[in-house]
Structures are given as C-alpha cells and as structure tokens.
C-alpha cells in the first residue's frame, strides 16, 4: 500500500483548491435538471398535452437522435428524462473528462505534480486522489439529481434510476480519461481522446435510437438510457457501466506503473523543424490554439439548428391546445406561431453560440497563469496585440456558431416544407443576436482585465441569461430582472421587425466592455489575482 501513501491529504488538497469548480459543475447540472422538470410540468400540464408531444417526438427521428429513445414519453417523468436526455449525459461525461484530465495529466505537464511527488507520496497516490474526487463528484451529482426530481414529485423509482444513470455514465468516463491520461503526455490529447470516445458514444446511440435500437447497445450512453427511468426501470445496464469503469480504472493503474513520469505510453511524433507561416503571428497562434473549440461549438450549433428546424412545420400540431407553450411563444408579440417558434429557437442558438467566445476568453487567463503568455509577451508582441488576437477568434467563433445555427435551422425548415427562402431569411435573423453575444464576450474580457480570477464568472452571467430566456415567463420573473439580459433587448427576428437602436446600443456596450478589459490588462501585473 506504499504506492497509495498520501492519498488522503491529496484528496483534501484537491477539495480545498477546486471546491468552487466542483460545486459549479454540480450546481449547474442539477439546475439544468430542475429547470427542465419545472418547465416540462408548466408546458404540458395535462395528459392530453403529454400525449400530443409524445406523438410528435415518436414521429421525429431527429428528435430521437438528439434526445434519446422513445420511452414513456406520454408521462411527465418520461418527458423530463427525454428533454434532459443525451445532452445532460454529454455534460456529465464532459465534466468527468475535464476534471480528471486537469487533476492528472495537466498537473503532471505543468510540473506541479513533480513537486507533490518529491514529498513522501506514493507512486499512484495522485491518480488515486483524482479518481476518488471525481468519482465522488459523480456520486454526489447523481444523488442530488435524484433528490431534486423527487422534490418535483416525480416517481421515486424513476428519479433514483435517472440519478444513478448520471453517476454511472460519469464514472465510466472517469475510467476512460484515466486511461487516456496514461497514453499521451499532452493534456489536450488526453481530454481530446476521451472526448472523441464521448462523441462516438453519442453518435452510436443516436444512430441506434433512429433505427431499431441495436446500435445503442454499443454505446455507453445507450447503456445509461437503457436503464429506462420512469418507463419500467431496468438496472443491469448500469451494472455494465460499473463493470467497464472498474476495468478501465484497473487498466489505467497498470499503465501508470509501466511509464515514466511526465511521459505517455505512446511517444509523440516529432514536429516539423520550422513553424508554419501561419504561426508567425499572435493571430495565427490563437487560431491554431482554438481551432478545435471553434469547430466543435460550430458543429453543435448547426446540429441543434437542424433539430429545431425539423420541427418547424409541425409546430402547430406539436403545441395543439397547450396554453402554457402558446403563452410563452405569444410573449414575442403578435407574430405567427411558427415565426415565434423560430425566434425562440434562434435565441437558444445564440445562447449556445456565446459558449465558444467565453471559453476562448477563459483560455487567456489559463495562458497567463500557466506562464505561456509571458513567453509570447517577451517577444515583440504587445499586450493589446496578444489579447486582440484571441479576442478576434472569440468574436469570430461566436458569429460563426450563430450563423451555422441559423443556417441549420433554415435548411431543416426548408427541407420539411418551409421553402428555400427560409435559409437566407433565418441567416439574416441570426445576425441580430450577434451584438448581444459580443456584449457578454466583452464583459468576460473586462473581467479578465479588471479582476482576472473572476473571468469564469462570465459563465454565471450566461447561465442567468439562459434562465431568463427559458423560464422567465414560467417563473413570472419581474420585468426589471428580465431586462438585465442583453438577449431580451435583441429584436426577436423573424417574429419581430429589425430595429437598429437596440442593436447599436448592444454593440456600443460590447465595444466599451472590450476597451475596459484591454486597458485594464495593459495596466496590471501578469498573473495578478
């Protein structure tokens, strides 16, 4: 047991150091489940409403691909599990990947783990501590999800099964990340490889649910959803997740014993002798660093646009006589039900498109604290030029995501009968949301310049905007609170006419926030608290 010596102190250290990050993940995911349950109960208050939405989903293979299998969709619990569905599991898997990747390979790559191992600490203690913390986080998350659903008065067996499926899926990807952390010495490759497994799990499950369900059995995500919460619970697929998780953790431990510290089992290939011409400028370096982030967020926005667009022509039947949903869409004004639905879809896509911009701004802080920014700034690159290079990529990534989302929305709408004119019409409508997205990006830059340790607080603002957009009507939030979201001041195209004044004000606010951040960063010390 000497190889595990010092595990308990390392666990305590991680819990103290990363308590905010761990809590933020858990609170955010539980809030997603609670918000979904509350909104579902408000939107479908009667059995007739549930029957109508179940029929619409059953006949829509795109919805099944993105949400999950058709399991008890005519019940409240089944609808909640369907609406959270694959997206919730994706977030749980992503949480496990990012947390364990940071606690293992990133710590090793930064040199901090070398300092830890210079103390009387066993060889496997850092890995064991990371595994215990992240597995514990998944278990607490699963329990919190189950309790929150019970408080929403959903059936006990289904709520517990749903919570356990979250925990089991997250723990499985703890095992996947533990293995990839031993294979590569690069933190990005570690999380990227685990993320590729997560993506493959989603694709296999989606293909299976669009067909007869056979392919879903090849996917860990499929196993989690085969536990059938609220639809006649089946526990043994979750035991399969647990067994595979144990094998992965055992394999990771064995690999860790047979590699050198700081190295991976797979040796990296040597890079080119000289850098590509595109890397000779700060902008070229920023594009290279963020190209993966930009691509994945853009693809996610395009895919979500396709899902929403595929429902456009059936929205009248989908809503039927549901007064709650009609009231929510009617809040956009006197537009047609279809245009109101399209405007709401674009709003959700705009909120999603803010993600890559905030992630790239957050990377500025990481580059600074990991001292890589110091190396770049030691050259002839000025501080404003360094920040501006990353900022240009952030603004471009968010604009690309919202445009691809609008394109996917219009393309799917045209495919189901809306007509080819919907593609340029919805692309133009999507552009209206760019100033609001850029304003949140500017606030993130201002936080980076003024109070850098609070840069991540921009994600809290995005979450607040999401709650206001999706639940403002249902929760009866006061108007002044709703007006705090910049997205509330964006013309709700195509349900409303374009207006230059609010777009101009939002754009001016974005420029002002960016200027504050740039000037503040110029005046403060690097890696400042």
Short mmCIF file of C-alpha atoms in Angstrom, two decimals:
data_model
loop_
_atom_site.label_atom_id
_atom_site.label_comp_id
_atom_site.label_asym_id
_atom_site.label_seq_id
_atom_site.Cartn_x
_atom_site.Cartn_y
_atom_site.Cartn_z
CA UNK A 1 0.00 0.00 0.00
CA UNK A 2 3.03 2.31 -0.03
CA UNK A 3 2.13 3.25 -3.61
CA UNK A 4 -1.04 4.91 -2.23
CA UNK A 5 0.65 6.71 0.64
CA UNK A 6 -0.50 10.32 0.95
CA UNK A 7 -3.76 9.81 -0.94
CA UNK A 8 -5.97 11.24 1.83
CA UNK A 9 -4.02 14.54 2.17
CA UNK A 10 -4.07 14.93 -1.63
CA UNK A 11 -7.84 14.43 -1.67
CA UNK A 12 -8.23 17.15 0.96
CA UNK A 13 -5.94 19.45 -1.04
CA UNK A 14 -7.97 18.96 -4.22
CA UNK A 15 -11.26 19.55 -2.42
CA UNK A 16 -9.99 22.80 -0.92
CA UNK A 17 -8.33 24.06 -4.09
CA UNK A 18 -11.04 23.07 -6.57
CA UNK A 19 -14.12 23.40 -4.40
CA UNK A 20 -15.58 26.23 -6.48
CA UNK A 21 -15.05 24.37 -9.76
CA UNK A 22 -16.57 21.16 -8.40
CA UNK A 23 -19.53 22.99 -6.90
CA UNK A 24 -20.14 24.98 -10.08
CA UNK A 25 -20.37 21.82 -12.18
CA UNK A 26 -22.75 20.13 -9.76
CA UNK A 27 -24.98 23.15 -9.24
CA UNK A 28 -25.14 23.82 -12.97
CA UNK A 29 -26.13 20.26 -13.86
CA UNK A 30 -28.68 19.96 -11.08
CA UNK A 31 -30.12 23.35 -12.10
CA UNK A 32 -30.45 22.06 -15.67
CA UNK A 33 -32.45 19.06 -14.48
CA UNK A 34 -34.63 21.13 -12.14
CA UNK A 35 -35.29 23.80 -14.78
CA UNK A 36 -36.20 21.13 -17.32
CA UNK A 37 -38.57 19.40 -14.89
CA UNK A 38 -40.21 22.69 -13.91
CA UNK A 39 -40.63 23.88 -17.49
CA UNK A 40 -41.92 20.50 -18.66
CA UNK A 41 -44.57 20.49 -15.94
CA UNK A 42 -45.57 24.00 -16.94
CA UNK A 43 -45.66 23.30 -20.68
CA UNK A 44 -47.54 20.01 -20.51
CA UNK A 45 -49.93 20.29 -17.57
CA UNK A 46 -52.49 17.76 -18.84
CA UNK A 47 -52.35 14.20 -20.12
CA UNK A 48 -53.63 15.40 -23.48
CA UNK A 49 -50.60 17.70 -23.77
CA UNK A 50 -48.27 14.83 -22.92
CA UNK A 51 -49.95 12.57 -25.46
CA UNK A 52 -49.59 15.20 -28.18
CA UNK A 53 -45.91 15.86 -27.55
CA UNK A 54 -45.20 12.11 -27.29
CA UNK A 55 -46.81 11.54 -30.70
CA UNK A 56 -44.79 14.37 -32.25
CA UNK A 57 -41.49 13.04 -30.85
CA UNK A 58 -42.27 9.46 -31.85
CA UNK A 59 -42.63 10.52 -35.49
CA UNK A 60 -39.48 12.65 -35.47
CA UNK A 61 -36.24 10.65 -35.86
CA UNK A 62 -34.12 13.79 -35.47
CA UNK A 63 -35.58 14.44 -32.02
CA UNK A 64 -34.94 10.81 -31.05
CA UNK A 65 -31.35 11.09 -32.28
CA UNK A 66 -30.58 14.18 -30.22
CA UNK A 67 -32.61 13.40 -27.09
CA UNK A 68 -32.83 9.66 -26.67
CA UNK A 69 -35.11 6.67 -27.12
CA UNK A 70 -38.91 6.75 -27.14
CA UNK A 71 -39.55 5.61 -23.55
CA UNK A 72 -42.77 6.56 -21.74
CA UNK A 73 -42.93 9.96 -23.43
CA UNK A 74 -46.60 10.22 -22.51
CA UNK A 75 -45.65 10.53 -18.83
CA UNK A 76 -44.18 13.53 -17.02
CA UNK A 77 -41.12 11.61 -15.84
CA UNK A 78 -40.51 10.16 -19.28
CA UNK A 79 -40.68 13.64 -20.82
CA UNK A 80 -38.20 15.04 -18.27
CA UNK A 81 -35.76 12.19 -18.93
CA UNK A 82 -36.22 12.74 -22.69
CA UNK A 83 -35.74 16.51 -22.56
CA UNK A 84 -32.60 16.34 -20.40
CA UNK A 85 -31.68 13.19 -22.29
CA UNK A 86 -28.45 12.84 -24.20
CA UNK A 87 -27.49 16.49 -23.65
CA UNK A 88 -27.41 16.02 -19.88
CA UNK A 89 -25.34 12.85 -20.20
CA UNK A 90 -22.94 14.65 -22.54
CA UNK A 91 -22.39 17.34 -19.91
CA UNK A 92 -21.83 14.75 -17.17
CA UNK A 93 -19.27 12.94 -19.33
CA UNK A 94 -17.60 16.23 -20.21
CA UNK A 95 -17.41 17.16 -16.53
CA UNK A 96 -15.66 13.89 -15.68
CA UNK A 97 -13.23 14.25 -18.59
CA UNK A 98 -12.25 17.83 -17.82
CA UNK A 99 -11.98 17.36 -14.07
CA UNK A 100 -9.87 14.20 -14.14
CA UNK A 101 -7.77 15.42 -17.08
CA UNK A 102 -6.91 18.52 -15.07
CA UNK A 103 -6.11 16.56 -11.90
CA UNK A 104 -3.83 14.08 -13.68
CA UNK A 105 -2.18 14.90 -16.98
CA UNK A 106 -2.47 18.70 -16.73
CA UNK A 107 -0.94 18.69 -13.24
CA UNK A 108 1.86 16.43 -14.47
CA UNK A 109 2.51 18.54 -17.55
CA UNK A 110 2.67 21.79 -15.54
CA UNK A 111 5.31 20.42 -13.15
CA UNK A 112 3.17 20.78 -10.04
CA UNK A 113 2.80 17.04 -9.68
CA UNK A 114 6.58 16.68 -9.66
CA UNK A 115 6.71 18.88 -6.56
CA UNK A 116 4.00 16.78 -4.93
CA UNK A 117 5.85 13.56 -5.68
CA UNK A 118 9.04 14.96 -4.17
CA UNK A 119 7.23 14.62 -0.85
CA UNK A 120 6.56 11.26 0.88
CA UNK A 121 3.77 10.40 -1.58
CA UNK A 122 3.19 7.01 -3.20
CA UNK A 123 3.53 6.49 -6.95
CA UNK A 124 -0.20 6.00 -7.50
CA UNK A 125 -1.43 8.46 -4.86
CA UNK A 126 -2.03 11.43 -7.23
CA UNK A 127 -4.03 9.28 -9.65
CA UNK A 128 -5.97 7.66 -6.79
CA UNK A 129 -6.77 11.07 -5.29
CA UNK A 130 -8.03 12.39 -8.61
CA UNK A 131 -10.15 9.28 -9.15
CA UNK A 132 -11.67 9.49 -5.67
CA UNK A 133 -12.55 13.17 -6.02
CA UNK A 134 -14.13 12.94 -9.47
CA UNK A 135 -15.94 9.66 -8.77
CA UNK A 136 -17.21 11.20 -5.54
CA UNK A 137 -18.38 14.24 -7.50
CA UNK A 138 -20.31 12.00 -9.89
CA UNK A 139 -21.93 10.13 -7.00
CA UNK A 140 -22.94 13.34 -5.23
CA UNK A 141 -24.28 14.70 -8.52
CA UNK A 142 -26.34 11.57 -9.10
CA UNK A 143 -27.79 11.75 -5.60
CA UNK A 144 -28.58 15.47 -5.98
CA UNK A 145 -30.33 14.86 -9.32
CA UNK A 146 -32.43 12.09 -7.81
CA UNK A 147 -33.41 14.21 -4.79
CA UNK A 148 -34.25 17.23 -6.98
CA UNK A 149 -36.57 15.10 -9.12
CA UNK A 150 -38.21 13.64 -6.02
CA UNK A 151 -38.84 17.19 -4.82
CA UNK A 152 -40.55 17.81 -8.17
CA UNK A 153 -42.91 14.99 -7.15
CA UNK A 154 -41.81 12.59 -9.87
CA UNK A 155 -41.95 8.80 -9.23
CA UNK A 156 -39.38 7.52 -6.75
CA UNK A 157 -38.00 4.56 -8.72
CA UNK A 158 -37.60 6.59 -11.89
CA UNK A 159 -35.93 9.51 -10.09
CA UNK A 160 -33.40 7.23 -8.39
CA UNK A 161 -32.67 5.39 -11.63
CA UNK A 162 -32.21 8.65 -13.51
CA UNK A 163 -29.77 9.95 -10.88
CA UNK A 164 -27.84 6.67 -10.84
CA UNK A 165 -27.61 6.69 -14.65
CA UNK A 166 -25.97 10.14 -14.48
CA UNK A 167 -23.47 8.91 -11.88
CA UNK A 168 -22.72 5.63 -13.71
CA UNK A 169 -22.13 7.38 -17.03
CA UNK A 170 -19.89 9.99 -15.44
CA UNK A 171 -17.83 7.36 -13.62
CA UNK A 172 -17.37 5.40 -16.84
CA UNK A 173 -15.76 8.44 -18.43
CA UNK A 174 -13.60 8.89 -15.35
CA UNK A 175 -12.19 5.50 -16.31
CA UNK A 176 -11.83 6.47 -19.97
CA UNK A 177 -9.94 9.64 -19.05
CA UNK A 178 -7.73 7.77 -16.58
CA UNK A 179 -6.60 5.53 -19.46
CA UNK A 180 -6.04 8.34 -21.98
CA UNK A 181 -4.03 10.22 -19.35
CA UNK A 182 -1.54 7.35 -19.36
CA UNK A 183 -1.36 7.07 -23.13
CA UNK A 184 -0.36 10.63 -24.05
CA UNK A 185 1.89 13.20 -22.43
CA UNK A 186 -0.16 16.03 -23.91
CA UNK A 187 -3.11 17.28 -21.78
CA UNK A 188 -5.07 18.27 -24.86
CA UNK A 189 -4.64 14.85 -26.43
CA UNK A 190 -5.75 13.29 -23.14
CA UNK A 191 -9.03 15.20 -22.98
CA UNK A 192 -9.43 15.18 -26.76
CA UNK A 193 -9.18 11.39 -26.97
CA UNK A 194 -11.63 10.94 -24.11
CA UNK A 195 -13.90 13.50 -25.75
CA UNK A 196 -13.73 11.53 -29.01
CA UNK A 197 -14.94 8.44 -27.14
CA UNK A 198 -17.75 10.55 -25.69
CA UNK A 199 -18.67 11.81 -29.15
CA UNK A 200 -18.61 8.29 -30.59
CA UNK A 201 -20.86 7.17 -27.76
CA UNK A 202 -23.36 9.87 -28.70
CA UNK A 203 -23.23 9.08 -32.43
CA UNK A 204 -23.72 5.34 -31.92
CA UNK A 205 -26.59 5.95 -29.53
CA UNK A 206 -28.20 8.45 -31.92
CA UNK A 207 -27.93 6.05 -34.86
CA UNK A 208 -29.39 3.27 -32.75
CA UNK A 209 -32.34 5.31 -31.50
CA UNK A 210 -33.18 6.41 -35.04
CA UNK A 211 -33.32 2.73 -36.02
CA UNK A 212 -34.29 -0.38 -34.11
CA UNK A 213 -32.08 0.35 -31.10
CA UNK A 214 -29.42 -2.30 -31.80
CA UNK A 215 -26.53 0.13 -32.27
CA UNK A 216 -27.38 1.79 -28.96
CA UNK A 217 -26.06 -1.30 -27.19
CA UNK A 218 -22.59 -0.46 -28.49
CA UNK A 219 -22.69 2.91 -26.72
CA UNK A 220 -22.13 3.67 -23.01
CA UNK A 221 -24.68 6.46 -23.41
CA UNK A 222 -27.07 3.88 -24.78
CA UNK A 223 -26.49 1.72 -21.68
CA UNK A 224 -27.33 4.63 -19.40
CA UNK A 225 -30.57 5.34 -21.24
CA UNK A 226 -31.44 1.64 -21.45
CA UNK A 227 -31.98 1.78 -17.67
CA UNK A 228 -35.39 3.21 -18.69
CA UNK A 229 -36.10 5.75 -15.92
CA UNK A 230 -39.85 6.27 -15.48
CA UNK A 231 -40.50 3.58 -18.10
CA UNK A 232 -40.20 0.30 -16.18
CA UNK A 233 -36.74 0.64 -14.68
CA UNK A 234 -34.00 -1.85 -15.70
CA UNK A 235 -30.86 -1.82 -13.55
CA UNK A 236 -28.49 -4.26 -15.22
CA UNK A 237 -27.26 -1.86 -17.98
CA UNK A 238 -25.96 0.38 -15.18
CA UNK A 239 -24.09 -2.60 -13.74
CA UNK A 240 -22.48 -2.96 -17.17
CA UNK A 241 -21.32 0.66 -16.89
CA UNK A 242 -19.88 -0.07 -13.44
CA UNK A 243 -18.04 -3.19 -14.64
CA UNK A 244 -16.45 -1.40 -17.61
CA UNK A 245 -15.50 1.50 -15.31
CA UNK A 246 -13.70 -0.87 -12.94
CA UNK A 247 -11.80 -2.47 -15.83
CA UNK A 248 -10.76 0.94 -17.16
CA UNK A 249 -9.51 2.13 -13.77
CA UNK A 250 -7.58 -1.11 -13.29
CA UNK A 251 -6.07 -0.73 -16.76
CA UNK A 252 -5.09 2.89 -16.09
CA UNK A 253 -3.38 1.86 -12.85
CA UNK A 254 -1.43 -0.86 -14.67
CA UNK A 255 -0.37 1.56 -17.42
CA UNK A 256 0.72 4.15 -14.85
CA UNK A 257 3.09 1.58 -13.32
CA UNK A 258 4.82 1.00 -16.66
CA UNK A 259 5.52 4.52 -17.88
CA UNK A 260 7.99 7.22 -16.94
CA UNK A 261 6.80 10.26 -15.06
CA UNK A 262 5.97 13.06 -17.49
CA UNK A 263 5.78 10.70 -20.47
CA UNK A 264 2.98 8.73 -22.07
CA UNK A 265 2.77 5.15 -23.25
CA UNK A 266 2.55 6.46 -26.83
CA UNK A 267 5.54 8.58 -27.79
CA UNK A 268 4.60 11.80 -29.60
CA UNK A 269 5.73 12.17 -33.19
CA UNK A 270 8.36 14.85 -33.80
CA UNK A 271 7.01 18.10 -35.14
CA UNK A 272 8.32 19.97 -38.17
CA UNK A 273 11.71 21.62 -37.90
CA UNK A 274 10.23 25.04 -38.60
CA UNK A 275 6.87 26.54 -37.75
CA UNK A 276 4.24 27.01 -40.42
CA UNK A 277 4.00 30.58 -41.74
CA UNK A 278 0.61 30.98 -40.09
CA UNK A 279 2.15 30.56 -36.63
CA UNK A 280 4.50 33.53 -37.01
CA UNK A 281 1.88 35.97 -35.71
CA UNK A 282 -0.17 36.11 -32.49
CA UNK A 283 -3.37 35.76 -34.51
CA UNK A 284 -2.07 32.65 -36.27
CA UNK A 285 -1.14 31.12 -32.90
CA UNK A 286 -4.56 31.97 -31.47
CA UNK A 287 -6.32 30.35 -34.42
CA UNK A 288 -4.19 27.23 -34.01
CA UNK A 289 -4.92 27.04 -30.28
CA UNK A 290 -8.66 27.48 -30.60
CA UNK A 291 -9.49 25.74 -33.87
CA UNK A 292 -10.83 22.65 -32.11
CA UNK A 293 -13.04 24.71 -29.81
CA UNK A 294 -14.40 26.71 -32.73
CA UNK A 295 -15.12 23.60 -34.80
CA UNK A 296 -16.94 21.65 -32.06
CA UNK A 297 -19.13 24.54 -30.94
CA UNK A 298 -19.99 25.41 -34.54
CA UNK A 299 -20.97 21.80 -35.27
CA UNK A 300 -23.08 21.69 -32.11
CA UNK A 301 -24.92 24.86 -33.12
CA UNK A 302 -25.52 23.54 -36.64
CA UNK A 303 -26.81 20.22 -35.30
CA UNK A 304 -29.15 21.90 -32.84
CA UNK A 305 -30.41 24.16 -35.61
CA UNK A 306 -31.25 21.09 -37.68
CA UNK A 307 -33.20 19.61 -34.76
CA UNK A 308 -35.24 22.76 -34.18
CA UNK A 309 -35.80 23.32 -37.89
CA UNK A 310 -37.09 19.78 -38.38
CA UNK A 311 -39.98 20.58 -36.01
CA UNK A 312 -40.99 23.84 -37.62
CA UNK A 313 -43.76 22.69 -39.94
CA UNK A 314 -45.36 20.52 -37.26
CA UNK A 315 -45.26 23.15 -34.54
CA UNK A 316 -49.00 23.82 -34.74
CA UNK A 317 -49.78 20.15 -34.10
CA UNK A 318 -46.94 19.86 -31.61
CA UNK A 319 -48.37 22.57 -29.41
CA UNK A 320 -52.03 21.83 -30.09
CA UNK A 321 -54.16 23.42 -27.40
CA UNK A 322 -51.28 23.74 -24.91
CA UNK A 323 -51.94 27.16 -23.33
CA UNK A 324 -48.65 27.33 -21.44
CA UNK A 325 -46.47 26.95 -24.53
CA UNK A 326 -48.72 29.25 -26.53
CA UNK A 327 -48.37 31.91 -23.84
CA UNK A 328 -44.59 31.54 -23.85
CA UNK A 329 -44.35 31.94 -27.61
CA UNK A 330 -47.01 34.65 -27.63
CA UNK A 331 -44.75 36.76 -25.40
CA UNK A 332 -42.81 37.52 -28.59
CA UNK A 333 -45.72 39.56 -29.89
CA UNK A 334 -48.47 39.09 -32.43
CA UNK A 335 -46.39 37.04 -34.87
CA UNK A 336 -47.47 33.68 -36.20
CA UNK A 337 -46.87 30.65 -34.04
CA UNK A 338 -44.24 29.34 -36.46
CA UNK A 339 -42.26 32.60 -36.52
CA UNK A 340 -42.45 32.83 -32.74
CA UNK A 341 -41.06 29.32 -32.51
CA UNK A 342 -38.24 30.19 -34.93
CA UNK A 343 -37.37 33.28 -32.89
CA UNK A 344 -37.24 31.22 -29.69
CA UNK A 345 -35.03 28.66 -31.46
CA UNK A 346 -32.64 31.40 -32.60
CA UNK A 347 -32.49 32.75 -29.04
CA UNK A 348 -31.41 29.34 -27.75
CA UNK A 349 -28.85 29.04 -30.55
CA UNK A 350 -27.48 32.49 -29.67
CA UNK A 351 -27.04 31.45 -26.05
CA UNK A 352 -25.19 28.36 -27.24
CA UNK A 353 -23.03 30.46 -29.57
CA UNK A 354 -21.81 32.50 -26.60
CA UNK A 355 -20.07 29.37 -25.28
CA UNK A 356 -17.02 29.32 -27.58
CA UNK A 357 -16.36 33.03 -27.05
CA UNK A 358 -16.37 32.67 -23.26
CA UNK A 359 -14.20 29.56 -23.44
CA UNK A 360 -11.61 31.36 -25.56
CA UNK A 361 -11.53 34.36 -23.20
CA UNK A 362 -11.15 31.93 -20.30
CA UNK A 363 -8.16 30.46 -22.15
CA UNK A 364 -6.50 33.88 -21.97
CA UNK A 365 -6.45 33.53 -18.19
CA UNK A 366 -5.12 29.98 -18.45
CA UNK A 367 -2.33 31.06 -20.79
CA UNK A 368 -1.42 33.76 -18.30
CA UNK A 369 -1.42 31.62 -15.15
CA UNK A 370 0.47 28.78 -16.89
CA UNK A 371 3.15 31.39 -17.84
CA UNK A 372 2.84 30.74 -21.57
CA UNK A 373 1.62 34.30 -22.13
CA UNK A 374 4.82 35.55 -20.52
CA UNK A 375 6.88 33.75 -23.18
CA UNK A 376 4.86 35.32 -26.00
CA UNK A 377 4.97 38.79 -24.45
CA UNK A 378 8.75 38.52 -24.02
CA UNK A 379 8.95 38.86 -27.81
CA UNK A 380 7.94 41.93 -29.77
CA UNK A 381 4.25 41.15 -29.21
CA UNK A 382 2.48 43.81 -27.18
CA UNK A 383 -0.20 43.08 -24.61
CA UNK A 384 -3.03 44.65 -26.65
CA UNK A 385 -1.99 42.69 -29.73
CA UNK A 386 -1.89 39.42 -27.77
CA UNK A 387 -5.35 39.94 -26.25
CA UNK A 388 -6.76 41.21 -29.55
CA UNK A 389 -5.62 38.08 -31.40
CA UNK A 390 -7.54 35.79 -29.04
CA UNK A 391 -10.47 38.19 -28.93
CA UNK A 392 -10.81 38.22 -32.72
CA UNK A 393 -11.01 34.43 -32.71
CA UNK A 394 -13.59 34.56 -29.89
CA UNK A 395 -15.80 37.05 -31.71
CA UNK A 396 -15.45 35.18 -34.98
CA UNK A 397 -16.20 31.83 -33.33
CA UNK A 398 -19.42 33.11 -31.76
CA UNK A 399 -20.55 34.72 -35.02
CA UNK A 400 -19.77 31.52 -36.93
CA UNK A 401 -21.71 29.41 -34.42
CA UNK A 402 -24.84 31.56 -34.53
CA UNK A 403 -24.71 31.75 -38.34
CA UNK A 404 -24.31 27.99 -38.69
CA UNK A 405 -27.13 27.52 -36.20
CA UNK A 406 -29.34 29.81 -38.26
CA UNK A 407 -28.27 28.03 -41.44
CA UNK A 408 -29.13 24.63 -39.96
CA UNK A 409 -32.47 25.98 -38.76
CA UNK A 410 -33.32 27.36 -42.20
CA UNK A 411 -32.03 24.31 -44.03
CA UNK A 412 -34.14 21.89 -41.98
CA UNK A 413 -37.17 24.18 -42.20
CA UNK A 414 -36.80 24.32 -45.98
CA UNK A 415 -36.42 20.54 -46.14
CA UNK A 416 -39.70 19.90 -44.30
CA UNK A 417 -41.71 22.30 -46.44
CA UNK A 418 -40.88 25.84 -45.38
CA UNK A 419 -39.38 26.77 -48.73
CA UNK A 420 -35.86 27.71 -49.83
CA UNK A 421 -36.40 31.35 -48.84
CA UNK A 422 -36.18 30.33 -45.19
CA UNK A 423 -32.42 29.81 -45.43
CA UNK A 424 -31.42 33.45 -46.17
CA UNK A 425 -34.31 34.73 -44.03
CA UNK A 426 -33.13 32.88 -40.92
CA UNK A 427 -29.47 33.64 -41.61
CA UNK A 428 -30.34 37.33 -41.52
CA UNK A 429 -32.40 36.86 -38.37
CA UNK A 430 -29.48 35.06 -36.69
CA UNK A 431 -27.23 38.08 -37.27
CA UNK A 432 -29.46 40.15 -34.99
CA UNK A 433 -28.20 38.17 -31.98
CA UNK A 434 -24.51 38.79 -32.63
CA UNK A 435 -24.33 42.12 -30.67
CA UNK A 436 -25.81 40.50 -27.54
CA UNK A 437 -23.37 37.60 -27.80
CA UNK A 438 -20.48 40.01 -28.23
CA UNK A 439 -21.62 42.06 -25.23
CA UNK A 440 -21.29 39.03 -22.95
CA UNK A 441 -17.90 38.36 -24.55
CA UNK A 442 -16.88 41.95 -23.81
CA UNK A 443 -17.95 41.56 -20.18
CA UNK A 444 -15.73 38.46 -19.96
CA UNK A 445 -12.79 40.48 -21.36
CA UNK A 446 -13.49 43.26 -18.84
CA UNK A 447 -13.42 40.72 -16.01
CA UNK A 448 -10.14 39.34 -17.35
CA UNK A 449 -8.60 42.79 -17.29
CA UNK A 450 -10.07 44.10 -14.02
CA UNK A 451 -10.41 41.03 -11.77
CA UNK A 452 -8.79 38.13 -13.63
CA UNK A 453 -9.60 35.48 -11.04
CA UNK A 454 -13.30 36.17 -11.74
CA UNK A 455 -13.04 35.68 -15.51
CA UNK A 456 -15.06 32.48 -15.23
CA UNK A 457 -17.94 34.46 -13.68
CA UNK A 458 -18.99 35.28 -17.24
CA UNK A 459 -20.37 31.72 -17.40
CA UNK A 460 -22.63 32.57 -14.46
CA UNK A 461 -23.97 35.53 -16.44
CA UNK A 462 -24.63 33.27 -19.42
CA UNK A 463 -26.48 30.83 -17.18
CA UNK A 464 -28.59 33.69 -15.81
CA UNK A 465 -29.44 34.76 -19.36
CA UNK A 466 -30.44 31.18 -20.16
CA UNK A 467 -32.75 31.02 -17.13
CA UNK A 468 -34.34 34.36 -18.04
CA UNK A 469 -34.85 33.29 -21.66
CA UNK A 470 -36.26 29.84 -20.97
CA UNK A 471 -38.03 30.22 -17.64
CA UNK A 472 -38.74 33.95 -17.33
CA UNK A 473 -42.40 33.56 -18.23
CA UNK A 474 -42.97 30.36 -16.28
CA UNK A 475 -41.28 31.71 -13.14
CA UNK A 476 -43.01 35.09 -13.54
CA UNK A 477 -39.73 36.97 -13.11
CA UNK A 478 -40.12 40.74 -12.68
CA UNK A 479 -39.56 42.81 -15.84
CA UNK A 480 -36.53 44.65 -14.42
CA UNK A 481 -34.80 41.33 -13.81
CA UNK A 482 -35.52 40.07 -17.31
CA UNK A 483 -34.21 43.34 -18.76
CA UNK A 484 -30.76 42.58 -17.30
CA UNK A 485 -30.22 40.04 -20.07
CA UNK A 486 -28.90 41.60 -23.29
CA UNK A 487 -30.79 38.95 -25.27
CA UNK A 488 -34.08 40.44 -24.06
CA UNK A 489 -33.24 43.64 -25.95
CA UNK A 490 -32.48 41.89 -29.24
CA UNK A 491 -35.30 42.14 -31.82
CA UNK A 492 -36.94 38.70 -31.82
CA UNK A 493 -36.49 38.09 -35.54
CA UNK A 494 -38.19 36.70 -37.54
CA UNK A 495 -41.19 37.21 -35.23
CA UNK A 496 -40.42 40.93 -34.87
CA UNK A 497 -39.04 43.59 -37.15
CA UNK A 498 -35.37 44.54 -37.02
CA UNK A 499 -34.63 47.71 -35.04
CA UNK A 500 -31.30 49.49 -35.34
CA UNK A 501 -31.34 51.30 -31.97
CA UNK A 502 -31.14 48.30 -29.59
CA UNK A 503 -28.57 46.60 -31.82
CA UNK A 504 -26.48 49.76 -31.85
CA UNK A 505 -26.68 50.12 -28.06
CA UNK A 506 -25.66 46.50 -27.53
CA UNK A 507 -22.76 46.89 -29.97
CA UNK A 508 -21.59 50.06 -28.21
CA UNK A 509 -21.77 48.26 -24.87
CA UNK A 510 -19.67 45.41 -26.25
CA UNK A 511 -17.02 47.82 -27.54
CA UNK A 512 -16.93 49.68 -24.22
CA UNK A 513 -16.53 46.49 -22.20
CA UNK A 514 -13.75 45.27 -24.50
CA UNK A 515 -11.96 48.61 -24.19
CA UNK A 516 -12.16 48.46 -20.38
CA UNK A 517 -10.68 44.98 -20.40
CA UNK A 518 -7.86 45.86 -22.79
CA UNK A 519 -6.85 49.00 -20.87
CA UNK A 520 -7.05 47.23 -17.50
CA UNK A 521 -4.89 44.33 -18.70
CA UNK A 522 -2.33 46.81 -20.03
CA UNK A 523 -2.01 48.37 -16.57
CA UNK A 524 -1.98 45.35 -14.26
CA UNK A 525 0.72 42.80 -13.50
CA UNK A 526 0.77 39.45 -15.23
CA UNK A 527 -0.80 36.53 -13.32
CA UNK A 528 -2.37 39.04 -10.95
CA UNK A 529 -5.00 37.89 -8.51
#
